[in-house]
Amino acid sequence: MKWRRYNKLPAANTPLPEGVTPLANVWGKTDLLVTVQPYGAYVILTDVVDYTVEDPTMNKLADEQGEQMGLTLDTITRDVLAATASYVACAGGGNGQTITEFSQADIQSACVALMNADAEMLSVARPGSTRVGTAPTRDAFFGFAHTEEIPAIDAVTGVIHKANYPNPTDIHPAEWATTDNVRWFTTTNGKKTGTGPIIYSNFIIGKKAYGVVDMDGGMIEHISKPFDAPDKSDPLNQIATSGWKVLGLRQESSTTP
């Protein structure tokens, strides 16, 4: 798969000379290349489970495998972001460590870097409301943080929790709060490394920050083989299997001709 980003053209602020054709602009592009690869897993159930468990085991297993597949895709995307994104090392916190927990100054440094790169924000400002306890919110990028960092989000100066948004109609269940120009979403699958101290990767993204490939008709496949499947390798119908297969992405390279 190849994505393409076209470079911005500079301002044409030189007056045109009379009767002279100016030099043409050179228009560049950046190609982002990825490889589509299959991922999947399956579980074996024996006939003993079928005899002794009252619950519809295959149905419940399918639900759990749906969660497993979503976690797999989230983890692949998270790891690609961690391997390829630019980063700002937090230094404004007060925990005495290096790197520190993030602060309002660190978040704003990341936002300024994105705005200086002409990144577009993902949500528009919410105007104030007459409801008691609410507060307006700014245009915002999206931020992804580990749930273990909820105390750090709560400690940021000026944080507005989602319960205090003036218009809560577009709130995602994973959203936690807004700090200045970032709407924070939390997940137990956030990126963290190390043990002493743990270092968290908090992704702050704008529009078109990353992409995934949606393969029409072949992106997701649930594969169930019951006990009476016509399979010669199980002559006594002792096993059933339930599995899934999906196409995911791996970042390969980028080129800028």
CSV table of C-alpha atoms in Angstrom, one decimal:
chain,number,residue,atom,x,y,z
A,1,MET,CA,0.0,0.0,0.0
A,2,LYS,CA,1.2,3.5,-0.8
A,3,TRP,CA,0.0,6.7,0.7
A,4,ARG,CA,1.1,10.0,-0.9
A,5,ARG,CA,1.4,13.4,0.7
A,6,TYR,CA,2.0,16.4,-1.6
A,7,ASN,CA,4.3,19.2,-0.4
A,8,LYS,CA,3.0,22.7,0.2
A,9,LEU,CA,3.9,25.3,-2.4
A,10,PRO,CA,5.6,28.5,-1.1
A,11,ALA,CA,4.1,31.9,-1.2
A,12,ALA,CA,4.5,33.6,-4.6
A,13,ASN,CA,5.4,37.0,-3.2
A,14,THR,CA,7.8,38.2,-6.0
A,15,PRO,CA,6.2,40.7,-8.5
A,16,LEU,CA,6.1,39.3,-12.0
A,17,PRO,CA,8.6,41.1,-14.3
A,18,GLU,CA,7.0,42.7,-17.4
A,19,GLY,CA,7.2,40.3,-20.4
A,20,VAL,CA,9.3,37.7,-18.7
A,21,THR,CA,8.1,34.3,-17.8
A,22,PRO,CA,9.1,33.4,-14.2
A,23,LEU,CA,10.6,30.1,-13.2
A,24,ALA,CA,8.2,27.3,-12.5
A,25,ASN,CA,7.6,25.9,-9.0
A,26,VAL,CA,8.9,22.4,-8.3
A,27,TRP,CA,6.1,20.4,-6.7
A,28,GLY,CA,7.3,17.6,-4.5
A,29,LYS,CA,5.7,14.7,-2.7
A,30,THR,CA,6.3,12.1,0.0
A,31,ASP,CA,5.4,8.5,-0.4
A,32,LEU,CA,4.6,6.4,2.6
A,33,LEU,CA,4.9,2.6,1.9
A,34,VAL,CA,3.4,-0.2,4.0
A,35,THR,CA,3.1,-3.9,3.7
A,36,VAL,CA,-0.3,-5.6,4.3
A,37,GLN,CA,0.2,-8.7,6.3
A,38,PRO,CA,-2.1,-11.3,7.8
A,39,TYR,CA,-2.7,-11.8,11.5
A,40,GLY,CA,-4.9,-14.3,13.3
A,41,ALA,CA,-5.4,-16.8,16.1
A,42,TYR,CA,-7.6,-19.7,17.0
A,43,VAL,CA,-8.8,-21.7,20.0
A,44,ILE,CA,-9.5,-25.5,20.2
A,45,LEU,CA,-12.5,-26.7,22.2
A,46,THR,CA,-12.9,-30.4,23.1
A,47,ASP,CA,-16.0,-32.4,23.2
A,48,VAL,CA,-15.6,-32.7,27.0
A,49,VAL,CA,-16.2,-28.9,27.2
A,50,ASP,CA,-19.2,-29.3,25.0
A,51,TYR,CA,-20.6,-32.0,27.3
A,52,THR,CA,-20.0,-30.3,30.7
A,53,VAL,CA,-20.4,-26.6,30.2
A,54,GLU,CA,-23.9,-25.2,30.1
A,55,ASP,CA,-23.0,-21.9,28.4
A,56,PRO,CA,-23.0,-21.5,24.6
A,57,THR,CA,-19.2,-21.7,24.7
A,58,MET,CA,-18.6,-21.2,20.9
A,59,ASN,CA,-20.7,-18.0,21.0
A,60,LYS,CA,-18.9,-16.6,24.0
A,61,LEU,CA,-15.6,-17.5,22.5
A,62,ALA,CA,-16.4,-15.6,19.4
A,63,ASP,CA,-17.1,-12.5,21.5
A,64,GLU,CA,-13.8,-12.8,23.2
A,65,GLN,CA,-12.0,-13.3,20.0
A,66,GLY,CA,-13.6,-10.2,18.6
A,67,GLU,CA,-12.0,-8.3,21.5
A,68,GLN,CA,-8.7,-10.1,20.8
A,69,MET,CA,-8.7,-9.0,17.2
A,70,GLY,CA,-9.5,-5.4,18.1
A,71,LEU,CA,-6.6,-5.4,20.6
A,72,THR,CA,-4.3,-6.9,18.0
A,73,LEU,CA,-5.1,-4.2,15.4
A,74,ASP,CA,-4.8,-1.4,18.1
A,75,THR,CA,-1.5,-2.8,19.2
A,76,ILE,CA,-0.1,-2.9,15.7
A,77,THR,CA,-1.2,0.7,15.0
A,78,ARG,CA,0.2,1.8,18.4
A,79,ASP,CA,3.6,0.3,17.8
A,80,VAL,CA,3.9,1.8,14.3
A,81,LEU,CA,3.1,5.2,15.7
A,82,ALA,CA,5.6,4.8,18.5
A,83,ALA,CA,8.3,3.8,16.0
A,84,THR,CA,7.7,6.6,13.5
A,85,ALA,CA,6.4,9.7,15.3
A,86,SER,CA,8.4,12.7,16.3
A,87,TYR,CA,8.5,13.3,20.0
A,88,VAL,CA,8.8,15.9,22.7
A,89,ALA,CA,10.4,14.7,26.0
A,90,CYS,CA,8.4,16.1,28.9
A,91,ALA,CA,10.4,18.3,31.2
A,92,GLY,CA,7.7,20.5,32.9
A,93,GLY,CA,6.5,18.0,35.6
A,94,GLY,CA,7.5,18.0,39.2
A,95,ASN,CA,8.2,14.4,40.0
A,96,GLY,CA,12.0,14.8,40.0
A,97,GLN,CA,12.5,12.3,37.2
A,98,THR,CA,13.8,12.5,33.7
A,99,ILE,CA,11.6,12.3,31.7
A,100,THR,CA,9.0,13.9,33.9
A,101,GLU,CA,5.2,13.4,33.8
A,102,PHE,CA,3.6,15.8,31.3
A,103,SER,CA,2.5,19.2,32.2
A,104,GLN,CA,0.5,22.0,30.6
A,105,ALA,CA,3.8,23.5,29.2
A,106,ASP,CA,4.8,20.1,27.7
A,107,ILE,CA,1.4,19.6,26.0
A,108,GLN,CA,1.4,23.1,24.6
A,109,SER,CA,5.0,22.5,23.2
A,110,ALA,CA,3.6,19.5,21.3
A,111,CYS,CA,0.6,21.5,20.1
A,112,VAL,CA,2.8,24.4,18.9
A,113,ALA,CA,5.0,21.9,17.0
A,114,LEU,CA,2.0,20.4,15.3
A,115,MET,CA,0.6,23.9,14.4
A,116,ASN,CA,4.0,25.0,13.1
A,117,ALA,CA,3.8,22.0,10.8
A,118,ASP,CA,0.4,23.1,9.6
A,119,ALA,CA,-1.4,20.1,11.2
A,120,GLU,CA,-5.1,20.5,11.3
A,121,MET,CA,-7.1,20.0,14.5
A,122,LEU,CA,-9.6,17.2,14.7
A,123,SER,CA,-12.4,18.9,16.6
A,124,VAL,CA,-13.9,22.4,16.7
A,125,ALA,CA,-14.4,24.6,19.7
A,126,ARG,CA,-17.4,24.1,21.9
A,127,PRO,CA,-19.0,27.5,22.8
A,128,GLY,CA,-20.0,28.2,26.4
A,129,SER,CA,-23.3,27.1,27.9
A,130,THR,CA,-25.7,28.5,30.5
A,131,ARG,CA,-25.6,25.1,32.3
A,132,VAL,CA,-23.9,25.4,35.8
A,133,GLY,CA,-20.5,23.9,36.1
A,134,THR,CA,-19.7,23.7,32.3
A,135,ALA,CA,-16.9,25.4,30.5
A,136,PRO,CA,-16.1,26.1,26.8
A,137,THR,CA,-13.4,24.1,25.1
A,138,ARG,CA,-11.0,25.0,22.3
A,139,ASP,CA,-10.3,23.6,18.9
A,140,ALA,CA,-8.3,20.5,19.6
A,141,PHE,CA,-6.0,17.7,18.5
A,142,PHE,CA,-6.6,14.2,19.9
A,143,GLY,CA,-4.3,12.8,22.6
A,144,PHE,CA,-4.0,9.1,23.4
A,145,ALA,CA,-2.7,8.2,26.9
A,146,HIS,CA,-2.5,5.2,29.2
A,147,THR,CA,-5.1,4.9,31.9
A,148,GLU,CA,-2.3,4.9,34.4
A,149,GLU,CA,-1.7,8.5,33.4
A,150,ILE,CA,-5.2,9.7,34.5
A,151,PRO,CA,-3.7,11.4,37.6
A,152,ALA,CA,-1.3,13.3,35.4
A,153,ILE,CA,-4.1,14.5,33.1
A,154,ASP,CA,-6.2,15.5,36.1
A,155,ALA,CA,-3.2,17.5,37.5
A,156,VAL,CA,-2.8,19.7,34.3
A,157,THR,CA,-3.6,23.3,34.9
A,158,GLY,CA,-7.0,24.2,33.4
A,159,VAL,CA,-8.2,20.6,32.7
A,160,ILE,CA,-11.8,20.3,31.8
A,161,HIS,CA,-13.4,16.9,32.4
A,162,LYS,CA,-15.9,15.5,29.9
A,163,ALA,CA,-18.7,15.8,32.5
A,164,ASN,CA,-18.2,19.6,32.3
A,165,TYR,CA,-18.3,19.9,28.5
A,166,PRO,CA,-21.0,22.4,27.4
A,167,ASN,CA,-22.2,20.0,24.7
A,168,PRO,CA,-21.6,16.3,25.5
A,169,THR,CA,-23.2,14.8,22.5
A,170,ASP,CA,-20.0,13.8,20.6
A,171,ILE,CA,-18.1,12.4,23.5
A,172,HIS,CA,-16.4,9.0,23.0
A,173,PRO,CA,-16.6,6.5,25.9
A,174,ALA,CA,-12.8,6.5,26.1
A,175,GLU,CA,-12.5,10.3,26.3
A,176,TRP,CA,-11.4,11.6,29.7
A,177,ALA,CA,-10.8,15.3,29.6
A,178,THR,CA,-9.6,18.3,27.6
A,179,THR,CA,-6.4,20.3,28.4
A,180,ASP,CA,-6.1,23.5,26.3
A,181,ASN,CA,-5.9,22.2,22.7
A,182,VAL,CA,-5.9,18.5,23.3
A,183,ARG,CA,-8.9,16.1,23.9
A,184,TRP,CA,-7.5,13.2,25.8
A,185,PHE,CA,-8.6,9.5,25.3
A,186,THR,CA,-7.3,6.8,27.7
A,187,THR,CA,-6.7,3.2,27.1
A,188,THR,CA,-5.2,0.2,29.0
A,189,ASN,CA,-3.3,-0.6,25.8
A,190,GLY,CA,-1.2,2.6,25.9
A,191,LYS,CA,2.4,2.4,25.0
A,192,LYS,CA,4.9,2.2,27.9
A,193,THR,CA,8.5,1.0,28.3
A,194,GLY,CA,10.9,0.5,31.1
A,195,THR,CA,10.4,-0.2,34.8
A,196,GLY,CA,12.2,2.4,36.8
A,197,PRO,CA,10.8,4.8,35.9
A,198,ILE,CA,8.1,3.7,33.4
A,199,ILE,CA,8.1,5.9,30.3
A,200,TYR,CA,4.8,6.5,28.6
A,201,SER,CA,4.3,7.4,24.9
A,202,ASN,CA,1.4,9.9,24.6
A,203,PHE,CA,0.3,10.4,21.0
A,204,ILE,CA,-1.1,13.8,20.1
A,205,ILE,CA,-2.4,13.7,16.5
A,206,GLY,CA,-4.0,15.9,13.9
A,207,LYS,CA,-5.9,15.2,10.7
A,208,LYS,CA,-4.3,12.6,8.4
A,209,ALA,CA,-1.8,11.6,11.1
A,210,TYR,CA,-1.9,7.9,10.1
A,211,GLY,CA,-4.0,5.5,8.1
A,212,VAL,CA,-5.1,1.9,7.9
A,213,VAL,CA,-6.0,-0.2,4.9
A,214,ASP,CA,-9.6,-1.4,4.6
A,215,MET,CA,-9.5,-4.4,2.3
A,216,ASP,CA,-13.0,-4.6,0.8
A,217,GLY,CA,-14.5,-8.0,1.5
A,218,GLY,CA,-11.3,-9.5,3.0
A,219,MET,CA,-10.3,-7.4,6.0
A,220,ILE,CA,-11.9,-9.5,8.7
A,221,GLU,CA,-12.7,-13.2,8.6
A,222,HIS,CA,-14.2,-15.4,11.4
A,223,ILE,CA,-13.5,-19.1,10.9
A,224,SER,CA,-15.5,-21.6,12.9
A,225,LYS,CA,-15.3,-25.4,12.5
A,226,PRO,CA,-17.8,-27.3,14.6
A,227,PHE,CA,-17.4,-30.8,16.0
A,228,ASP,CA,-19.1,-32.4,13.0
A,229,ALA,CA,-17.0,-30.5,10.4
A,230,PRO,CA,-16.1,-32.8,7.4
A,231,ASP,CA,-12.5,-33.0,8.4
A,232,LYS,CA,-10.7,-36.4,8.2
A,233,SER,CA,-8.1,-35.3,10.8
A,234,ASP,CA,-10.8,-35.6,13.6
A,235,PRO,CA,-12.6,-38.9,12.9
A,236,LEU,CA,-14.3,-39.0,16.3
A,237,ASN,CA,-15.5,-35.4,16.3
A,238,GLN,CA,-13.6,-34.6,19.5
A,239,ILE,CA,-12.5,-31.0,18.7
A,240,ALA,CA,-14.0,-27.8,17.4
A,241,THR,CA,-12.1,-24.7,16.5
A,242,SER,CA,-12.9,-21.0,16.4
A,243,GLY,CA,-10.6,-18.4,15.0
A,244,TRP,CA,-10.2,-15.2,13.2
A,245,LYS,CA,-7.9,-13.7,10.5
A,246,VAL,CA,-7.3,-10.1,9.6
A,247,LEU,CA,-5.0,-8.0,7.4
A,248,GLY,CA,-2.9,-5.5,9.2
A,249,LEU,CA,-0.2,-3.0,8.3
A,250,ARG,CA,3.5,-2.7,9.0
A,251,GLN,CA,5.4,0.5,8.2
A,252,GLU,CA,8.1,-0.1,5.7
A,253,SER,CA,9.6,3.2,4.5
A,254,SER,CA,9.1,6.7,3.3
A,255,THR,CA,10.6,8.4,0.3
A,256,THR,CA,10.6,12.1,-0.6
A,257,PRO,CA,11.6,12.7,-4.3
